[in-house]
Amino acid sequence: MDRQDDFNVSRRALLAGAAFAGVLGTVLATVPTAGQEEAMETGPAPDLASLPHEKVTLVAPPFVHPHQQVSAGGPRVVEFVMTIEEKELVIDEYGTTVHAMTFNGSVPGPLMVVHQDDYVELTLINPDSNMLQHNIDFHSSTGALGGGALTLINPGEQVKLRWRATRPGVFVYHCAPGGPMIPWHVVSGMNGAIMVLPRDGLKDGRGNPLRYDKVYYVGEQDFYVPRDEEGNFKTYESAGDGYDDMVKVMRTLTPSHVVFNGAVGALTGENAMTSKVGETVLIVHSQANRDTRPHLIGGHGDHVWQGGKFNNAPDVDLETWFIAGGSAGAALYTFLQPGIYAYVNHNLIEAVELGATAHFMVEGEWNDDLMVQVQAPTPIGG
Amino acid sequence: MTAGTTTPVQRSQSGLLLPAALLVGLLALLGWQAGALRLPAADGMAPVPQTVRIAPRPYAYRAVGSFLSDGAVVDGPLIEVATPAPLELMTYQVSVGEYARCVAAAACRPAQPRRGADRPDLPVTGVSHDDAMRYADWLGAATGAAWRLPTVAEWVFAAGSRAGDDALGLVANTANPAERWLAAYAQETAAATGAAAQPLPRGTGGLNEHGVADLAGPVWEWTATCDGRTTLAPDGSVLRRLEACGAHYLEGRHRAVMTNFVRDAASGGCSTGLPPDNLGFRLVREPGWVGTVAGWWAGLFGGR
């Protein structure tokens, strides 16, 4: 590396250099010979010319692009384009900012939906306006560090990766540009999820079909914002300027913020999710870095894939479900009562103090059989 | 809502209708007294905060607390006040700098403002109801005048056009309690939308028509009004009221109730409500001896 030799090297080059060294080190450790890696890169491509191709336009979370729950035909090649955006984001109501790194401009990145055995073809763009090197690691793909070793691109470059979605489920994707850049990029927002549906749709554990009327994607993000001597959150000119301070906070494993969809309150108030009594909602929840435990206050998880993989029978009737850091889960629920529901990380300190709270506004008729206030509050004995 | 709750309740705080001339004289006397008190403070005395005097005028405010009628949650009645007492209120919310003097005198505990909200010219935030009470006691001793938190009614009187009304205007519906929850959520959301959450330098919010600054901005204000539940009879009259003074109301963009010792609403709100952005306060100055004597005079002339 030219780090010691060239004092005029830009911070961008420094970071890129560190990232490159990190990825190379990891690749060399896991791939025995360069020859095998090359064979993988240049191996015979499947004959895909005869398969239908479909272009998908991604939408920002919590919404999900239109898709079929049951695939009408055989495997397709599904084409996506994602542009990486490094941008300053406000993450709480007090104006605390982070230099976020994002897939397609949002934290989390958009939820991609395909069916099992489809080919995912992603064009990843790192515009020249960015400062850093990036890539993408799909937990649902096989080989090359989830695609990370084949997608490392500098500002001003783009790359196209194709992989086959062999296992149905919801899976995390994230940036993993090597070494210390990996956690830094992930806790700067650079993660998202893909949903690989079974070709014949979701099923309960007994072969009965399960369908949803609506799907929401909640991406949980832990942020580690450094504070000054007086305890106030600090701001930095650039992502690189804040790097050393942020790593110190990261190493405490104590986040300053735990939020849904990139900011405190991103899914409350005018951005609250909506539903109605009788409607079935699928909530996909990802956490690329840290364990979490979603809970719907006043509701349940009718069918929950805690591990997120649809070939396993879903758990039923859950109160709270566990999603391991580095994975996504999916919960299906039919709303039975109207009202305001809080959807939280049921570490309630994280929900209330650190931000991990979303709201559902649910319209409909009240069911007295399920619950009724028998006596309104009244003085004791009155 | 039952028919009774929409009927305005006629009430007069003083029970008097003063001749206009007497009113003018009274105000002149009060003005003279206030001017005297604004002379340079003696050694060890705190500067007297700038206040504004609000002349009596008829006004109405939404009754405070939870209201039940025939087992259903309903809006509180609109209470009309024909002749309120004149009110002398701090023009600005208590500032970080002012509050620091009380802390320096060991009479107040340090505030816990959010990020970047500790400049002396900002309204003090991160203060509880308990903190505000302590400050009022200290300011009283330090200025030789009596200071206290305003009631919700007084705040609405002073806020004038800046005061909101949290009535939902729904028909009482015991069959579906969720209607009110959804409507209240929508109302709070509308009140919160697009507004700054960070405290702004005093004066940024401008004056209302009565000369009171920074009302209904990013800093909510503690009041002297307790939480409580009122049960109404079918005709709208009060059957019973149970006060709960472990929590007090705050006024601002929307009315909020908070446990007395909470300094940061993010940790004091419920799971589904939208909490106030910042907790601060301003104080009422009680009339001094001139005001008190004038009050007796008024009582005599009023035929009491």
XYZ file of C-alpha atoms in Angstrom:
686
model
C 0.000 0.000 0.000
C 1.114 3.513 -0.693
C -0.167 4.791 2.615
C 3.258 5.480 4.084
C 4.762 6.733 0.842
C 2.325 9.347 -0.290
C 1.279 11.949 2.227
C -0.868 13.719 -0.312
C -3.126 10.753 -0.770
C -6.755 11.723 -0.381
C -8.931 10.375 2.351
C -10.995 8.715 -0.341
C -7.937 6.845 -1.570
C -7.044 5.918 1.986
C -10.435 4.430 2.676
C -10.574 2.683 -0.659
C -7.122 1.263 -0.123
C -8.012 -0.078 3.293
C -11.178 -1.607 1.907
C -9.392 -3.237 -0.995
C -6.792 -4.775 1.278
C -9.551 -6.088 3.497
C -11.479 -7.773 0.726
C -8.403 -9.298 -0.817
C -7.363 -10.729 2.516
C -10.719 -12.330 3.041
C -10.980 -13.661 -0.491
C -7.548 -15.212 -0.347
C -8.388 -16.845 2.945
C -11.557 -18.479 1.698
C -10.745 -19.195 -1.948
C -7.804 -21.597 -2.140
C -6.507 -20.598 -5.553
C -6.904 -17.731 -7.920
C -7.733 -20.292 -10.588
C -10.893 -21.398 -8.818
C -12.007 -17.834 -8.369
C -11.448 -17.181 -12.033
C -13.371 -20.315 -12.980
C -16.265 -19.059 -10.935
C -16.161 -15.671 -12.602
C -15.910 -17.007 -16.123
C -17.691 -20.359 -15.804
C -20.376 -21.373 -18.271
C -23.294 -19.045 -17.981
C -26.690 -20.705 -17.859
C -28.710 -20.479 -21.052
C -30.979 -17.669 -20.036
C -31.869 -16.321 -23.439
C -35.046 -18.357 -23.521
C -36.201 -17.244 -20.063
C -38.526 -14.305 -19.656
C -36.803 -11.153 -18.439
C -38.532 -8.689 -16.173
C -37.363 -5.211 -15.169
C -38.394 -4.132 -11.688
C -38.476 -0.556 -10.444
C -37.657 -0.527 -6.747
C -39.584 1.633 -4.261
C -38.444 3.087 -0.948
C -39.376 1.250 2.281
C -41.691 0.628 4.050
C -43.370 0.067 0.689
C -42.585 -2.814 -1.629
C -42.647 -2.951 -5.426
C -45.667 -4.691 -7.025
C -45.235 -8.452 -7.313
C -47.159 -11.738 -7.645
C -47.444 -13.896 -4.538
C -47.719 -17.014 -6.697
C -45.535 -17.219 -9.778
C -47.551 -17.703 -12.941
C -44.815 -19.500 -14.840
C -41.278 -20.827 -14.623
C -38.115 -19.070 -13.555
C -37.413 -15.603 -14.901
C -34.488 -13.256 -14.975
C -35.467 -10.320 -12.756
C -33.472 -7.170 -13.453
C -32.855 -4.547 -10.784
C -30.841 -1.335 -10.776
C -29.584 0.183 -7.534
C -27.631 3.409 -7.219
C -25.490 3.884 -4.127
C -25.952 7.278 -2.480
C -23.714 8.678 0.216
C -25.799 11.367 1.862
C -26.305 13.221 5.120
C -29.433 12.034 6.905
C -31.246 13.497 9.894
C -31.949 10.589 12.221
C -33.951 12.114 15.048
C -36.311 14.991 15.785
C -33.466 17.034 17.267
C -31.559 17.240 14.029
C -28.825 14.724 14.788
C -27.148 13.859 11.499
C -25.128 10.956 10.162
C -23.197 10.582 6.933
C -25.286 7.690 5.697
C -24.348 5.235 3.002
C -27.399 3.910 1.219
C -28.576 1.501 -1.415
C -30.849 3.596 -3.636
C -31.007 6.527 -1.225
C -32.935 4.970 1.658
C -32.108 3.327 4.994
C -32.739 0.439 4.710
C -32.297 -0.167 0.991
C -35.403 -1.264 -0.922
C -36.961 -4.714 -0.472
C -36.436 -6.764 -3.635
C -38.972 -9.529 -4.373
C -38.406 -12.563 -6.630
C -39.476 -16.215 -6.652
C -37.419 -19.280 -5.900
C -35.215 -20.292 -8.870
C -35.492 -16.868 -10.493
C -32.228 -15.235 -11.517
C -31.539 -11.939 -9.781
C -29.654 -9.602 -12.078
C -28.494 -6.456 -10.311
C -26.815 -3.452 -11.867
C -25.042 -1.664 -9.028
C -23.959 1.931 -9.672
C -21.446 3.906 -7.570
C -21.700 7.474 -8.930
C -18.649 9.684 -9.162
C -20.233 12.018 -6.588
C -19.591 9.374 -3.911
C -16.332 9.256 -1.935
C -16.068 5.578 -1.075
C -15.733 2.134 -2.548
C -18.796 -0.115 -2.137
C -20.123 -3.587 -2.966
C -23.055 -5.841 -2.075
C -23.220 -9.129 -0.175
C -26.521 -10.989 -0.679
C -27.110 -13.507 2.116
C -29.485 -15.313 -0.220
C -26.864 -15.871 -2.934
C -24.183 -18.562 -3.096
C -20.470 -17.915 -3.517
C -18.015 -15.016 -3.762
C -18.817 -13.665 -0.311
C -22.440 -13.321 -1.333
C -21.371 -11.480 -4.451
C -19.219 -9.058 -2.499
C -16.021 -10.205 -4.194
C -17.519 -9.593 -7.629
C -19.167 -6.247 -7.022
C -16.513 -4.040 -5.413
C -16.698 -0.763 -7.337
C -15.080 2.635 -7.014
C -16.866 5.950 -7.431
C -17.583 6.338 -11.133
C -17.998 2.590 -11.756
C -20.914 0.208 -12.160
C -21.109 -3.572 -12.107
C -23.706 -6.191 -13.029
C -24.123 -9.383 -10.977
C -26.432 -12.322 -11.622
C -27.201 -15.047 -9.118
C -29.829 -17.716 -8.715
C -32.291 -17.455 -5.824
C -32.245 -21.105 -4.776
C -33.642 -20.813 -1.245
C -37.011 -19.227 -0.391
C -37.116 -16.741 2.440
C -36.337 -13.186 3.444
C -32.615 -12.419 3.530
C -30.422 -9.448 4.338
C -28.141 -7.814 1.800
C -25.466 -5.346 2.834
C -22.279 -3.619 1.799
C -19.098 -5.453 2.836
C -16.125 -3.712 1.304
C -13.574 -5.416 3.532
C -12.035 -5.224 6.984
C -13.105 -2.373 9.237
C -15.114 -0.883 6.361
C -17.654 -3.718 6.716
C -19.295 -2.834 10.048
C -18.832 0.880 9.399
C -20.781 0.750 6.127
C -23.476 -1.490 7.628
C -24.102 0.735 10.663
C -24.062 3.759 8.372
C -27.243 2.378 6.799
C -25.945 0.289 3.933
C -28.223 -2.724 4.195
C -31.564 -3.990 2.997
C -33.427 -7.228 2.287
C -34.654 -9.466 -0.490
C -37.724 -11.696 -0.334
C -37.525 -14.935 -2.303
C -41.071 -16.294 -2.388
C -41.840 -19.988 -2.977
C -43.087 -20.288 -6.561
C -46.489 -21.407 -5.285
C -46.607 -18.782 -2.536
C -46.416 -18.900 1.246
C -47.834 -21.855 3.181
C -48.541 -22.709 6.775
C -46.808 -25.803 8.117
C -49.563 -28.094 6.775
C -49.542 -27.158 3.121
C -52.357 -24.626 3.281
C -51.731 -21.426 1.337
C -51.155 -18.171 3.195
C -51.767 -14.835 1.446
C -51.296 -11.203 2.405
C -53.294 -8.156 1.379
C -50.404 -5.836 2.049
C -46.693 -6.060 2.757
C -44.541 -3.609 4.698
C -40.773 -3.674 4.988
C -39.314 -2.480 8.299
C -35.528 -2.198 8.376
C -34.101 -1.741 11.829
C -30.887 0.272 12.067
C -28.472 0.787 14.949
C -26.528 4.077 14.730
C -23.430 4.972 16.737
C -23.204 8.767 16.783
C -20.220 10.153 18.736
C -20.777 12.770 21.438
C -18.675 15.757 22.493
C -17.393 16.364 26.045
C -20.781 17.771 27.070
C -22.656 14.766 25.776
C -24.032 16.435 22.640
C -24.023 14.504 19.375
C -21.235 15.601 17.065
C -21.375 16.486 13.402
C -18.610 16.013 10.865
C -17.677 17.564 7.543
C -17.520 14.179 5.850
C -17.999 10.501 6.596
C -14.249 10.031 6.770
C -13.790 12.827 9.300
C -16.101 11.054 11.725
C -14.707 7.589 11.136
C -12.262 7.311 14.073
C -14.748 8.685 16.618
C -17.528 6.454 15.318
C -15.450 3.292 15.531
C -14.783 4.081 19.181
C -18.536 4.253 19.812
C -19.144 1.110 17.728
C -16.689 -0.800 19.889
C -18.772 -0.088 22.990
C -21.563 -2.091 21.264
C -23.934 0.561 22.644
C -25.916 2.284 19.906
C -26.900 5.935 20.284
C -30.026 5.269 18.191
C -32.001 2.150 17.284
C -34.539 3.156 14.673
C -36.876 1.793 12.035
C -36.405 2.980 8.455
C -33.542 5.334 9.067
C -34.827 7.805 11.652
C -36.739 8.149 14.893
C -40.393 8.512 13.901
C -39.898 7.432 10.279
C -42.935 5.151 10.631
C -45.112 7.225 12.966
C -47.409 10.213 12.594
C -48.063 11.031 8.957
C -45.772 8.137 7.987
C -47.538 5.567 10.166
C -48.414 2.308 8.417
C -52.090 1.685 7.770
C -54.424 -1.280 7.683
C -58.008 -2.215 8.422
C -59.837 -4.883 10.361
C -59.857 -8.134 8.392
C -56.789 -7.220 6.357
C -53.756 -9.529 6.428
C -50.404 -7.793 6.570
C -46.974 -9.322 6.016
C -44.296 -7.450 7.962
C -40.768 -8.142 6.750
C -38.251 -7.045 9.390
C -34.487 -7.003 8.857
C -31.564 -6.196 11.130
C -28.205 -6.485 9.411
C -26.071 -6.094 12.530
C -27.778 -6.691 15.833
C -30.419 -8.949 17.425
C -33.957 -7.646 17.722
C -37.333 -8.801 18.966
C -40.361 -7.299 17.195
C -43.700 -7.113 18.991
C -47.054 -5.733 17.846
C -48.674 -4.112 20.902
C -52.284 -5.263 21.045
C -51.826 -7.819 18.271
C -49.916 -11.003 17.529
C -47.925 -12.849 14.925
C -50.396 -15.315 13.352
C -47.671 -17.019 11.313
C -44.072 -16.010 11.880
C -40.916 -17.120 10.138
C -38.519 -15.978 12.843
C -35.523 -17.200 10.885
C -37.165 -15.852 7.760
C -36.849 -19.014 5.636
C -40.078 -20.200 4.052
C -39.227 -23.918 3.744
C -39.543 -24.067 7.533
C -43.023 -24.213 9.027
C -43.936 -20.833 10.500
C -44.434 -20.456 14.241
C -48.006 -19.561 15.141
C -49.646 -17.250 17.679
C -46.452 -15.512 18.732
C -46.370 -12.521 21.096
C -42.787 -11.495 20.276
C -40.408 -12.926 17.735
C -36.647 -13.065 17.581
C -34.630 -11.901 14.605
C -30.935 -12.618 14.864
C -28.551 -9.868 13.860
C -27.638 -10.372 10.215
C -30.991 -11.804 9.190
C -34.541 -10.948 8.252
C -37.817 -12.398 9.513
C -41.412 -12.254 8.331
C -44.631 -12.081 10.325
C -48.153 -12.458 8.998
C -51.041 -10.946 10.933
C -54.730 -10.331 10.286
C -55.914 -7.276 12.224
C -58.985 -8.021 14.355
C -59.549 -4.686 16.156
C -59.344 -1.063 15.042
C -57.084 1.466 16.729
C -53.502 2.632 16.969
C -50.991 -0.207 17.272
C -47.357 0.265 18.189
C -44.953 -2.081 16.432
C -41.794 -2.061 18.524
C -38.528 -3.714 19.302
C -39.668 -5.132 22.642
C -36.488 -4.190 24.331
C -38.602 -1.244 25.421
C -35.586 0.873 26.206
C -34.639 0.622 22.563
C -38.256 1.219 21.516
C -38.944 4.306 23.624
C -35.559 5.808 24.460
C -33.623 4.946 21.314
C -36.346 5.149 18.679
C -37.400 1.638 17.585
C -41.147 2.336 17.411
C -43.523 2.281 14.447
C -47.282 2.766 14.402
C -50.169 1.113 12.543
C -53.422 3.048 12.137
C -56.149 0.428 11.764
C -59.695 1.338 10.736
C -62.730 -0.829 11.300
C -65.402 -2.007 13.699
C -64.650 -2.878 17.307
C -65.207 -6.472 18.432
C -66.758 -6.523 21.925
C -66.325 -10.283 22.126
C -62.551 -9.876 22.015
C -62.422 -6.986 24.478
C -64.748 -4.617 26.271
C -64.400 -2.066 29.069
C -66.955 -3.518 31.479
C -66.796 -0.548 33.818
C -65.429 2.863 32.884
C -62.875 4.265 35.340
C -64.666 5.309 38.482
C -63.610 6.104 42.050
C -62.855 2.914 43.990
C -66.021 1.462 45.484
C -68.142 3.942 43.495
C -70.773 13.538 22.322
C -73.828 13.997 24.489
C -75.924 17.087 23.982
C -74.908 18.460 27.359
C -71.224 18.683 26.631
C -71.686 21.060 23.721
C -73.590 23.561 25.842
C -71.162 26.265 26.953
C -70.883 26.494 30.695
C -71.216 30.063 31.825
C -68.743 30.945 34.489
C -67.197 34.136 35.838
C -63.949 33.860 37.749
C -64.388 37.099 39.674
C -68.127 37.139 39.732
C -67.944 40.840 38.880
C -68.744 43.115 35.966
C -66.618 46.204 36.421
C -67.364 49.616 34.988
C -64.919 50.393 32.206
C -63.547 53.416 34.022
C -62.645 51.411 37.092
C -60.881 48.870 34.920
C -58.716 51.540 33.327
C -57.835 52.927 36.742
C -56.936 49.490 38.001
C -54.635 48.840 35.087
C -52.933 52.176 35.584
C -52.271 51.293 39.232
C -50.886 47.890 38.301
C -48.699 49.476 35.676
C -47.275 51.867 38.220
C -46.484 49.044 40.588
C -44.791 46.947 37.917
C -42.699 49.904 36.841
C -41.521 50.427 40.405
C -40.448 46.790 40.666
C -38.379 47.010 37.502
C -35.957 49.441 39.076
C -32.404 48.066 39.290
C -32.344 45.073 41.574
C -30.757 45.439 44.984
C -27.683 43.401 45.893
C -28.402 39.674 45.698
C -31.714 40.216 43.957
C -32.382 38.618 40.561
C -33.461 40.860 37.680
C -37.230 40.843 37.301
C -38.171 38.993 34.119
C -40.033 40.914 31.460
C -43.750 40.402 31.796
C -46.814 41.329 29.858
C -50.142 42.266 31.402
C -53.201 40.879 29.743
C -56.400 42.823 30.264
C -59.566 40.915 31.021
C -61.711 39.928 28.065
C -64.239 37.164 27.607
C -62.697 33.934 26.358
C -63.343 30.210 26.285
C -61.210 27.169 26.915
C -61.696 23.444 26.568
C -62.075 21.852 30.003
C -59.063 19.849 31.098
C -58.684 16.126 31.690
C -60.508 12.994 30.642
C -64.270 13.176 30.399
C -66.727 10.318 30.605
C -70.384 10.493 29.779
C -72.603 7.439 29.977
C -69.542 5.192 29.901
C -68.089 6.796 26.762
C -65.043 9.035 26.498
C -66.176 12.454 25.258
C -64.698 15.887 24.660
C -64.594 18.089 27.721
C -67.060 21.004 27.747
C -66.074 24.387 26.381
C -65.933 26.705 29.375
C -66.702 30.341 28.714
C -65.215 32.910 31.059
C -66.911 36.291 30.871
C -64.678 38.327 33.167
C -61.349 36.710 33.929
C -58.924 38.335 36.327
C -56.165 40.353 34.678
C -53.046 38.283 34.242
C -49.381 39.235 34.386
C -47.299 36.627 32.568
C -43.668 36.329 31.523
C -43.315 37.593 27.960
C -40.816 34.838 27.208
C -40.330 31.301 28.421
C -37.702 31.052 31.179
C -34.295 30.964 29.471
C -31.302 28.700 29.923
C -29.407 31.700 31.335
C -32.143 32.627 33.814
C -32.539 29.048 34.968
C -28.763 28.761 35.435
C -28.920 31.442 38.149
C -31.286 29.287 40.181
C -28.968 26.320 39.709
C -25.989 28.442 40.753
C -27.914 29.415 43.886
C -28.369 25.693 44.593
C -32.131 26.196 44.565
C -32.737 24.342 41.276
C -31.399 21.105 39.865
C -29.634 21.287 36.512
C -31.862 21.057 33.465
C -31.298 18.235 31.017
C -31.673 19.890 27.625
C -31.374 17.939 24.395
C -28.466 18.270 22.011
C -27.388 21.844 21.373
C -30.178 23.323 23.502
C -27.958 24.738 26.238
C -27.228 28.247 24.889
C -28.180 30.984 27.386
C -30.622 32.706 24.996
C -32.655 29.562 24.368
C -35.710 28.706 26.429
C -34.713 26.249 29.124
C -35.806 22.717 28.234
C -35.366 19.370 29.886
C -37.150 20.609 32.995
C -39.851 18.817 34.961
C -42.903 20.198 36.722
C -40.960 19.788 39.949
C -38.111 21.855 38.500
C -40.508 24.622 37.448
C -42.013 24.761 40.953
C -38.556 25.061 42.492
C -37.671 27.849 40.081
C -40.859 29.744 40.952
C -40.036 29.537 44.672
C -36.488 30.726 44.081
C -37.556 33.574 41.782
C -40.072 34.692 44.369
C -37.414 34.903 47.066
C -34.944 36.538 44.681
C -37.319 39.235 43.390
C -39.608 39.794 46.335
C -42.676 38.971 44.245
C -44.853 35.870 44.064
C -44.457 33.700 40.943
C -46.316 30.548 39.952
C -47.159 28.392 36.941
C -50.272 29.425 35.009
C -53.292 27.169 34.954
C -54.384 25.731 31.619
C -57.239 28.287 31.597
C -54.804 31.158 32.144
C -52.481 29.853 29.447
C -55.328 29.690 26.935
C -56.426 33.211 27.996
C -52.884 34.520 27.372
C -52.270 32.483 24.219
C -55.347 33.877 22.485
C -55.227 32.943 18.822
C -52.217 30.662 19.407
C -54.203 28.333 21.663
C -55.536 25.173 20.078
C -58.622 23.152 20.902
C -58.171 19.408 21.194
C -61.892 18.622 20.954
C -62.425 15.820 18.453
C -66.079 16.618 17.779
C -67.046 12.967 17.494
C -70.390 11.447 18.413
C -69.916 9.420 21.603
C -69.533 5.786 20.624
C -69.164 3.125 23.271
C -69.345 0.495 20.528
C -66.028 1.538 19.002
C -63.491 3.174 21.312
C -60.914 3.110 18.510
C -62.651 5.983 16.699
C -61.356 8.475 19.252
C -57.878 6.922 19.309
C -57.553 7.239 15.542
C -58.980 10.770 15.482
C -56.716 11.940 18.310
C -53.696 10.425 16.582
C -54.560 12.202 13.349
C -55.021 15.487 15.223
C -51.654 15.227 17.007
C -49.986 14.251 13.754
C -51.409 17.309 11.998
C -50.214 19.556 14.844
C -46.707 18.117 14.712
C -46.204 18.095 10.961
C -43.419 20.172 9.526
C -42.583 22.088 12.685
C -39.133 22.403 14.235
C -38.476 20.204 17.245
C -35.313 21.986 18.356
C -35.668 24.916 20.804
C -35.238 28.269 19.040
C -33.776 31.504 20.472
C -36.309 33.436 22.524
C -38.429 35.706 20.383
C -38.114 33.603 17.234
C -41.751 32.565 17.489
C -42.932 36.193 17.544
C -45.551 37.831 19.755
C -49.218 37.029 19.804
C -51.914 39.715 19.887
C -51.435 40.107 23.649
C -47.659 40.514 23.470
C -46.759 36.985 24.638
C -43.787 35.464 22.794
C -43.019 31.998 21.422
C -46.340 30.328 22.100
C -47.063 26.875 20.653
C -43.575 26.483 19.224
C -41.093 23.673 19.798
C -41.196 24.120 23.600
C -44.271 23.011 25.534
C -45.056 24.800 28.832
C -45.861 23.206 32.168
C -49.068 24.397 33.842
C -50.443 24.271 37.369
C -53.373 22.115 36.212
C -53.496 18.524 37.438
C -54.509 15.477 35.467
C -57.911 14.116 36.416
C -61.075 12.433 35.278
C -64.506 14.015 35.219
C -67.742 12.098 34.919
C -70.565 14.086 33.388
C -74.283 13.639 33.931
C -76.513 13.332 30.842
C -77.284 17.072 31.083
C -73.576 17.912 30.968
C -73.253 18.838 34.613
C -70.347 17.416 36.584
C -71.220 14.257 38.527
C -67.756 13.867 40.033
C -64.155 14.761 39.414
C -61.106 12.884 40.657
C -57.879 14.878 40.518
C -54.580 13.129 39.906
C -51.809 15.576 40.727
C -48.943 13.188 40.139
C -49.155 14.441 36.562
C -49.750 17.932 35.193
C -50.811 19.349 31.873
C -48.512 21.062 29.437
C -49.728 23.525 26.846
C -48.293 24.066 23.405
C -49.011 22.833 19.916
C -51.287 20.311 21.521
C -52.281 19.771 25.134
C -50.292 17.009 26.814
C -50.205 15.452 30.251
C -46.953 14.320 31.812
C -45.749 12.815 35.070
C -44.366 15.546 37.370
C -40.752 14.405 37.388
C -40.343 13.805 33.637
C -37.894 16.151 31.917
C -37.896 14.593 28.468
C -41.233 13.650 26.969
C -39.682 11.002 24.756
C -39.415 8.928 27.897
C -42.693 10.032 29.412
C -45.196 9.542 26.624
C -47.279 6.496 25.905
C -46.390 4.031 23.185
C -48.813 5.401 20.640
C -49.155 9.116 21.355
C -46.940 11.797 19.896
C -45.107 13.356 22.845
C -44.237 17.072 23.179
C -40.862 17.888 21.637
C -39.400 19.775 24.619
C -40.585 20.634 28.112
C -40.150 24.210 29.387
C -42.219 26.827 31.243
C -43.047 30.449 31.931
C -44.525 31.920 35.096
C -47.358 34.166 36.220
C -46.591 36.991 38.614
C -49.160 37.265 41.349
C -50.460 40.761 42.012
C -48.490 42.571 44.711
C -50.032 44.767 47.442
C -51.278 47.410 44.999
C -53.039 44.761 42.984
C -54.445 43.176 46.091
C -55.772 46.496 47.420
C -57.172 47.297 43.995
C -58.870 43.926 44.087
C -60.522 44.807 47.410
C -61.649 48.116 45.977
C -63.072 46.374 42.997
C -64.875 44.022 45.336
C -66.378 46.911 47.274
C -67.464 48.795 44.159
C -68.787 45.612 42.689
C -71.283 45.379 45.538
C -69.797 42.398 47.346
